[in-house]
């Protein structure tokens, strides 16, 4: 007797699951989240989950038998006027289309969603009572920029920074002067989050973690708050775990792979 075949999954089911979790209206007006490349009526063979999309990511998807790539950062962010292979974006588009690979990106909609990127960062630090720092409602959906919560126990600044570096695999962090008081309440914004530093201070956070910050923003905070900047890629690296959870629950038969290819363009020498 032949084994019963596992029900097939269409690519559109994967896309729908992601958009139910982080609806596209949650994205910022300048963003370009959602379906980037491809047709969604085809049967899904597997999904490669990553932060960025480039040619090496497409190669890894092909090697692992995946015809879907789900990324955090959109491949297509600014409009393309030509596709001639002149840069990595054009070459990646060409390679994906040629090999029938669908590309989906969940960017600021995933940043702004409950249990999205910033909640995952807080989870990695063991934070409790995590809530939106700058909340808003889009339609009838609760959303927000950044989160704030509490560490399990108060920590001095040096030990706090050591903890953050350890949990995110960071060689060094950019920080202002070490805070003299204990750190308990922590504000978080993955990626480029310096626009929320003032909100973190207003919310009485002892520390603010983000991926990157402009130089001049560091000035003037002294002992008001501990700033800890860990790198854009590093701060959002666990977003693929969110994708895996969402798709795995909706499409349990679909093979899912967190990308092994490191797409961080920054080297630390």
mmCIF file of C-alpha atoms in Angstrom:
data_model
loop_
_atom_site.group_PDB
_atom_site.id
_atom_site.type_symbol
_atom_site.label_atom_id
_atom_site.label_comp_id
_atom_site.label_asym_id
_atom_site.label_seq_id
_atom_site.Cartn_x
_atom_site.Cartn_y
_atom_site.Cartn_z
ATOM 1 C CA UNK A 1 0.000 0.000 0.000
ATOM 2 C CA UNK A 2 1.452 3.348 -1.022
ATOM 3 C CA UNK A 3 1.937 6.025 1.638
ATOM 4 C CA UNK A 4 -0.531 8.864 1.406
ATOM 5 C CA UNK A 5 1.113 11.923 -0.129
ATOM 6 C CA UNK A 6 1.489 15.033 2.000
ATOM 7 C CA UNK A 7 -0.911 17.753 0.875
ATOM 8 C CA UNK A 8 0.819 20.234 -1.382
ATOM 9 C CA UNK A 9 1.224 23.852 -0.365
ATOM 10 C CA UNK A 10 0.826 26.700 -2.797
ATOM 11 C CA UNK A 11 3.128 29.686 -2.582
ATOM 12 C CA UNK A 12 0.144 31.969 -2.041
ATOM 13 C CA UNK A 13 -0.595 30.126 1.235
ATOM 14 C CA UNK A 14 2.855 31.045 2.533
ATOM 15 C CA UNK A 15 2.364 34.663 1.495
ATOM 16 C CA UNK A 16 -1.078 34.778 3.142
ATOM 17 C CA UNK A 17 0.259 33.391 6.421
ATOM 18 C CA UNK A 18 2.984 36.041 6.565
ATOM 19 C CA UNK A 19 0.570 38.853 5.726
ATOM 20 C CA UNK A 20 -1.934 37.696 8.347
ATOM 21 C CA UNK A 21 0.793 38.009 10.975
ATOM 22 C CA UNK A 22 2.183 41.311 9.667
ATOM 23 C CA UNK A 23 -0.396 42.936 7.367
ATOM 24 C CA UNK A 24 1.042 45.159 4.657
ATOM 25 C CA UNK A 25 -0.827 48.270 5.917
ATOM 26 C CA UNK A 26 1.532 48.176 8.937
ATOM 27 C CA UNK A 27 4.534 49.076 6.769
ATOM 28 C CA UNK A 28 5.863 52.612 6.628
ATOM 29 C CA UNK A 29 4.864 54.747 3.659
ATOM 30 C CA UNK A 30 8.373 54.651 2.159
ATOM 31 C CA UNK A 31 8.672 50.870 2.325
ATOM 32 C CA UNK A 32 8.122 48.142 -0.287
ATOM 33 C CA UNK A 33 7.204 44.989 1.620
ATOM 34 C CA UNK A 34 5.250 42.024 0.266
ATOM 35 C CA UNK A 35 5.613 39.981 -2.901
ATOM 36 C CA UNK A 36 8.730 41.061 -4.792
ATOM 37 C CA UNK A 37 9.207 38.525 -7.576
ATOM 38 C CA UNK A 38 7.270 35.621 -9.021
ATOM 39 C CA UNK A 39 3.881 33.937 -9.317
ATOM 40 C CA UNK A 40 2.135 32.531 -6.270
ATOM 41 C CA UNK A 41 -0.171 29.888 -7.768
ATOM 42 C CA UNK A 42 2.702 27.422 -8.094
ATOM 43 C CA UNK A 43 3.290 24.632 -5.610
ATOM 44 C CA UNK A 44 5.868 25.464 -2.928
ATOM 45 C CA UNK A 45 8.871 23.153 -2.700
ATOM 46 C CA UNK A 46 10.502 24.837 0.311
ATOM 47 C CA UNK A 47 11.319 28.245 1.738
ATOM 48 C CA UNK A 48 14.680 29.802 2.516
ATOM 49 C CA UNK A 49 14.424 32.401 5.294
ATOM 50 C CA UNK A 50 16.908 35.273 5.454
ATOM 51 C CA UNK A 51 17.601 38.899 6.260
ATOM 52 C CA UNK A 52 18.753 40.117 2.826
ATOM 53 C CA UNK A 53 18.476 38.764 -0.708
ATOM 54 C CA UNK A 54 21.458 38.573 -3.042
ATOM 55 C CA UNK A 55 22.827 36.166 -5.650
ATOM 56 C CA UNK A 56 24.364 33.890 -3.018
ATOM 57 C CA UNK A 57 20.995 33.584 -1.261
ATOM 58 C CA UNK A 58 19.331 32.576 -4.536
ATOM 59 C CA UNK A 59 22.099 29.978 -5.027
ATOM 60 C CA UNK A 60 21.472 28.611 -1.543
ATOM 61 C CA UNK A 61 17.724 28.418 -2.199
ATOM 62 C CA UNK A 62 18.366 26.456 -5.379
ATOM 63 C CA UNK A 63 20.809 24.117 -3.628
ATOM 64 C CA UNK A 64 18.240 23.376 -0.921
ATOM 65 C CA UNK A 65 15.369 22.835 -3.339
ATOM 66 C CA UNK A 66 13.480 25.955 -2.274
ATOM 67 C CA UNK A 67 11.389 27.962 -4.713
ATOM 68 C CA UNK A 68 10.544 30.622 -2.125
ATOM 69 C CA UNK A 69 12.830 33.137 -0.441
ATOM 70 C CA UNK A 70 11.412 35.083 2.485
ATOM 71 C CA UNK A 71 13.551 38.040 3.512
ATOM 72 C CA UNK A 72 13.263 40.870 5.990
ATOM 73 C CA UNK A 73 14.866 43.554 3.831
ATOM 74 C CA UNK A 74 13.212 44.061 0.424
ATOM 75 C CA UNK A 75 15.297 43.223 -2.621
ATOM 76 C CA UNK A 76 13.283 45.736 -4.651
ATOM 77 C CA UNK A 77 13.323 48.920 -2.630
ATOM 78 C CA UNK A 78 13.743 51.573 -5.310
ATOM 79 C CA UNK A 79 12.249 51.217 -8.774
ATOM 80 C CA UNK A 80 14.288 49.508 -11.479
ATOM 81 C CA UNK A 81 14.435 51.312 -14.819
ATOM 82 C CA UNK A 82 16.451 48.561 -16.455
ATOM 83 C CA UNK A 83 17.342 44.937 -15.753
ATOM 84 C CA UNK A 84 20.668 44.408 -17.456
ATOM 85 C CA UNK A 85 22.799 42.841 -14.738
ATOM 86 C CA UNK A 86 24.563 46.119 -13.972
ATOM 87 C CA UNK A 87 24.371 45.665 -10.191
ATOM 88 C CA UNK A 88 23.674 42.945 -7.638
ATOM 89 C CA UNK A 89 19.958 43.789 -7.407
ATOM 90 C CA UNK A 90 19.456 43.386 -11.147
ATOM 91 C CA UNK A 91 21.524 40.195 -11.235
ATOM 92 C CA UNK A 92 19.585 38.752 -8.304
ATOM 93 C CA UNK A 93 16.258 39.556 -9.960
ATOM 94 C CA UNK A 94 17.413 37.896 -13.173
ATOM 95 C CA UNK A 95 18.632 34.775 -11.369
ATOM 96 C CA UNK A 96 15.438 34.435 -9.326
ATOM 97 C CA UNK A 97 13.183 34.788 -12.366
ATOM 98 C CA UNK A 98 15.297 32.429 -14.474
ATOM 99 C CA UNK A 99 15.033 29.751 -11.769
ATOM 100 C CA UNK A 100 11.345 30.283 -10.916
ATOM 101 C CA UNK A 101 12.073 31.458 -7.388
ATOM 102 C CA UNK A 102 9.541 33.666 -5.645
ATOM 103 C CA UNK A 103 10.859 36.415 -3.383
ATOM 104 C CA UNK A 104 8.741 37.759 -0.517
ATOM 105 C CA UNK A 105 9.878 40.487 1.895
ATOM 106 C CA UNK A 106 8.374 41.370 5.268
ATOM 107 C CA UNK A 107 10.069 44.593 6.362
ATOM 108 C CA UNK A 108 8.634 47.454 8.422
ATOM 109 C CA UNK A 109 5.302 45.643 8.636
ATOM 110 C CA UNK A 110 7.217 42.936 10.545
ATOM 111 C CA UNK A 111 9.023 45.606 12.588
ATOM 112 C CA UNK A 112 5.696 47.161 13.577
ATOM 113 C CA UNK A 113 3.744 43.951 14.227
ATOM 114 C CA UNK A 114 3.027 42.475 17.631
ATOM 115 C CA UNK A 115 5.505 39.640 18.264
ATOM 116 C CA UNK A 116 7.567 40.913 15.337
ATOM 117 C CA UNK A 117 11.233 41.873 15.075
ATOM 118 C CA UNK A 118 11.519 43.944 18.242
ATOM 119 C CA UNK A 119 9.642 41.432 20.370
ATOM 120 C CA UNK A 120 12.100 38.782 19.157
ATOM 121 C CA UNK A 121 15.067 40.935 20.247
ATOM 122 C CA UNK A 122 13.454 41.347 23.674
ATOM 123 C CA UNK A 123 12.853 37.597 23.858
ATOM 124 C CA UNK A 124 16.553 36.902 23.235
ATOM 125 C CA UNK A 125 17.371 39.057 26.272
ATOM 126 C CA UNK A 126 14.792 37.328 28.464
ATOM 127 C CA UNK A 127 12.807 40.539 28.904
ATOM 128 C CA UNK A 128 9.364 40.489 30.510
ATOM 129 C CA UNK A 129 6.281 42.736 30.320
ATOM 130 C CA UNK A 130 7.245 43.648 26.755
ATOM 131 C CA UNK A 131 4.973 46.190 25.088
ATOM 132 C CA UNK A 132 5.068 48.692 22.252
ATOM 133 C CA UNK A 133 7.049 51.805 23.083
ATOM 134 C CA UNK A 134 5.395 54.022 20.488
ATOM 135 C CA UNK A 135 2.046 52.374 19.838
ATOM 136 C CA UNK A 136 -0.470 53.072 17.106
ATOM 137 C CA UNK A 137 -3.550 51.511 15.551
ATOM 138 C CA UNK A 138 -3.723 50.788 11.828
ATOM 139 C CA UNK A 139 -7.300 49.982 10.926
ATOM 140 C CA UNK A 140 -8.217 47.809 13.882
ATOM 141 C CA UNK A 141 -4.700 46.357 14.242
ATOM 142 C CA UNK A 142 -2.485 47.256 17.198
ATOM 143 C CA UNK A 143 1.041 48.056 16.066
ATOM 144 C CA UNK A 144 3.999 50.154 17.099
ATOM 145 C CA UNK A 145 7.588 51.263 16.645
ATOM 146 C CA UNK A 146 10.011 49.723 19.116
ATOM 147 C CA UNK A 147 9.264 47.893 22.352
ATOM 148 C CA UNK A 148 10.077 48.381 26.000
ATOM 149 C CA UNK A 149 10.241 45.859 28.814
ATOM 150 C CA UNK A 150 12.090 44.720 31.914
ATOM 151 C CA UNK A 151 15.164 42.571 32.444
ATOM 152 C CA UNK A 152 14.673 39.644 34.853
ATOM 153 C CA UNK A 153 17.061 41.311 37.313
ATOM 154 C CA UNK A 154 18.741 44.734 37.461
ATOM 155 C CA UNK A 155 22.257 44.744 36.007
ATOM 156 C CA UNK A 156 25.143 47.148 36.046
ATOM 157 C CA UNK A 157 25.949 48.699 32.675
ATOM 158 C CA UNK A 158 29.082 46.690 31.935
ATOM 159 C CA UNK A 159 27.390 43.354 32.582
ATOM 160 C CA UNK A 160 24.361 44.458 30.569
ATOM 161 C CA UNK A 161 26.487 45.287 27.536
ATOM 162 C CA UNK A 162 28.326 41.976 27.906
ATOM 163 C CA UNK A 163 24.971 40.172 27.937
ATOM 164 C CA UNK A 164 23.772 41.950 24.806
ATOM 165 C CA UNK A 165 27.026 41.215 22.966
ATOM 166 C CA UNK A 166 26.821 37.551 23.939
ATOM 167 C CA UNK A 167 23.184 37.051 22.907
ATOM 168 C CA UNK A 168 23.694 38.702 19.521
ATOM 169 C CA UNK A 169 27.201 37.479 18.718
ATOM 170 C CA UNK A 170 28.635 40.993 18.636
ATOM 171 C CA UNK A 171 32.378 41.610 18.865
ATOM 172 C CA UNK A 172 31.966 45.183 20.014
ATOM 173 C CA UNK A 173 29.103 47.575 20.712
ATOM 174 C CA UNK A 174 28.948 51.328 20.260
ATOM 175 C CA UNK A 175 27.935 52.859 23.591
ATOM 176 C CA UNK A 176 27.875 56.205 25.328
ATOM 177 C CA UNK A 177 29.416 56.535 28.804
ATOM 178 C CA UNK A 178 28.556 53.698 31.159
ATOM 179 C CA UNK A 179 25.466 54.340 33.242
ATOM 180 C CA UNK A 180 26.189 54.566 36.954
ATOM 181 C CA UNK A 181 22.778 53.225 38.024
ATOM 182 C CA UNK A 182 21.461 49.700 37.521
ATOM 183 C CA UNK A 183 19.691 48.846 34.286
ATOM 184 C CA UNK A 184 16.264 47.207 34.489
ATOM 185 C CA UNK A 185 13.941 48.837 31.933
ATOM 186 C CA UNK A 186 15.176 48.423 28.355
ATOM 187 C CA UNK A 187 13.905 49.922 25.093
ATOM 188 C CA UNK A 188 14.584 48.122 21.820
ATOM 189 C CA UNK A 189 14.428 48.979 18.127
ATOM 190 C CA UNK A 190 16.032 46.700 15.551
ATOM 191 C CA UNK A 191 17.792 48.175 12.537
ATOM 192 C CA UNK A 192 18.176 51.950 12.305
ATOM 193 C CA UNK A 193 16.368 53.070 15.440
ATOM 194 C CA UNK A 194 17.836 56.371 16.572
ATOM 195 C CA UNK A 195 14.520 58.097 15.813
ATOM 196 C CA UNK A 196 13.145 56.368 18.930
ATOM 197 C CA UNK A 197 15.880 57.376 21.386
ATOM 198 C CA UNK A 198 13.841 60.322 22.665
ATOM 199 C CA UNK A 199 10.819 58.062 23.169
ATOM 200 C CA UNK A 200 12.991 55.660 25.169
ATOM 201 C CA UNK A 201 14.112 58.470 27.485
ATOM 202 C CA UNK A 202 10.534 59.708 27.857
ATOM 203 C CA UNK A 203 9.449 56.174 28.808
ATOM 204 C CA UNK A 204 12.063 56.104 31.610
ATOM 205 C CA UNK A 205 14.113 53.373 29.965
ATOM 206 C CA UNK A 206 17.498 52.752 31.567
ATOM 207 C CA UNK A 207 18.953 51.496 28.273
ATOM 208 C CA UNK A 208 18.267 51.639 24.554
ATOM 209 C CA UNK A 209 19.387 48.930 22.129
ATOM 210 C CA UNK A 210 19.359 49.442 18.370
ATOM 211 C CA UNK A 211 21.234 48.364 15.268
ATOM 212 C CA UNK A 212 22.668 51.659 14.060
ATOM 213 C CA UNK A 213 22.668 55.297 15.070
ATOM 214 C CA UNK A 214 24.002 58.533 13.594
ATOM 215 C CA UNK A 215 27.089 59.934 15.295
ATOM 216 C CA UNK A 216 25.551 63.209 16.468
ATOM 217 C CA UNK A 217 22.597 61.466 18.117
ATOM 218 C CA UNK A 218 24.930 60.064 20.784
ATOM 219 C CA UNK A 219 25.579 63.542 22.179
ATOM 220 C CA UNK A 220 23.790 64.933 25.200
ATOM 221 C CA UNK A 221 22.485 61.804 26.894
ATOM 222 C CA UNK A 222 25.225 61.267 29.480
ATOM 223 C CA UNK A 223 23.718 59.492 32.479
ATOM 224 C CA UNK A 224 20.154 59.770 31.199
ATOM 225 C CA UNK A 225 20.210 56.436 29.353
ATOM 226 C CA UNK A 226 22.650 53.693 28.354
ATOM 227 C CA UNK A 227 22.928 53.530 24.567
ATOM 228 C CA UNK A 228 24.003 50.207 23.065
ATOM 229 C CA UNK A 229 24.333 49.966 19.272
ATOM 230 C CA UNK A 230 25.088 46.451 18.037
ATOM 231 C CA UNK A 231 24.941 46.582 14.213
ATOM 232 C CA UNK A 232 22.002 46.534 11.813
ATOM 233 C CA UNK A 233 22.471 42.946 10.675
ATOM 234 C CA UNK A 234 23.153 41.689 14.189
ATOM 235 C CA UNK A 235 20.054 43.310 15.671
ATOM 236 C CA UNK A 236 17.709 41.744 13.099
ATOM 237 C CA UNK A 237 19.423 38.402 12.515
ATOM 238 C CA UNK A 238 16.766 36.419 14.387
ATOM 239 C CA UNK A 239 13.904 37.628 12.187
ATOM 240 C CA UNK A 240 14.185 34.368 10.245
ATOM 241 C CA UNK A 241 13.056 32.540 13.394
ATOM 242 C CA UNK A 242 9.809 34.521 13.266
ATOM 243 C CA UNK A 243 9.292 33.546 9.628
ATOM 244 C CA UNK A 244 9.917 29.902 10.486
ATOM 245 C CA UNK A 245 7.351 29.965 13.280
ATOM 246 C CA UNK A 246 4.670 31.664 11.150
ATOM 247 C CA UNK A 247 5.084 29.464 8.080
ATOM 248 C CA UNK A 248 5.644 26.300 10.108
ATOM 249 C CA UNK A 249 2.328 26.750 11.905
ATOM 250 C CA UNK A 250 0.361 27.509 8.727
ATOM 251 C CA UNK A 251 2.130 25.045 6.402
ATOM 252 C CA UNK A 252 3.652 22.296 8.600
ATOM 253 C CA UNK A 253 4.518 20.060 5.641
ATOM 254 C CA UNK A 254 6.656 22.663 3.888
ATOM 255 C CA UNK A 255 10.457 22.333 4.267
ATOM 256 C CA UNK A 256 11.869 25.478 5.893
ATOM 257 C CA UNK A 257 15.528 26.488 6.038
ATOM 258 C CA UNK A 258 17.148 29.409 7.839
ATOM 259 C CA UNK A 259 19.825 30.709 5.486
ATOM 260 C CA UNK A 260 23.414 29.809 6.229
ATOM 261 C CA UNK A 261 24.734 32.512 3.909
ATOM 262 C CA UNK A 262 25.825 35.606 5.849
ATOM 263 C CA UNK A 263 24.671 38.689 3.924
ATOM 264 C CA UNK A 264 26.146 41.274 6.282
ATOM 265 C CA UNK A 265 28.117 43.611 3.970
ATOM 266 C CA UNK A 266 30.163 45.007 6.876
ATOM 267 C CA UNK A 267 33.433 43.389 7.917
ATOM 268 C CA UNK A 268 34.928 43.894 11.380
ATOM 269 C CA UNK A 269 38.724 43.968 11.134
#
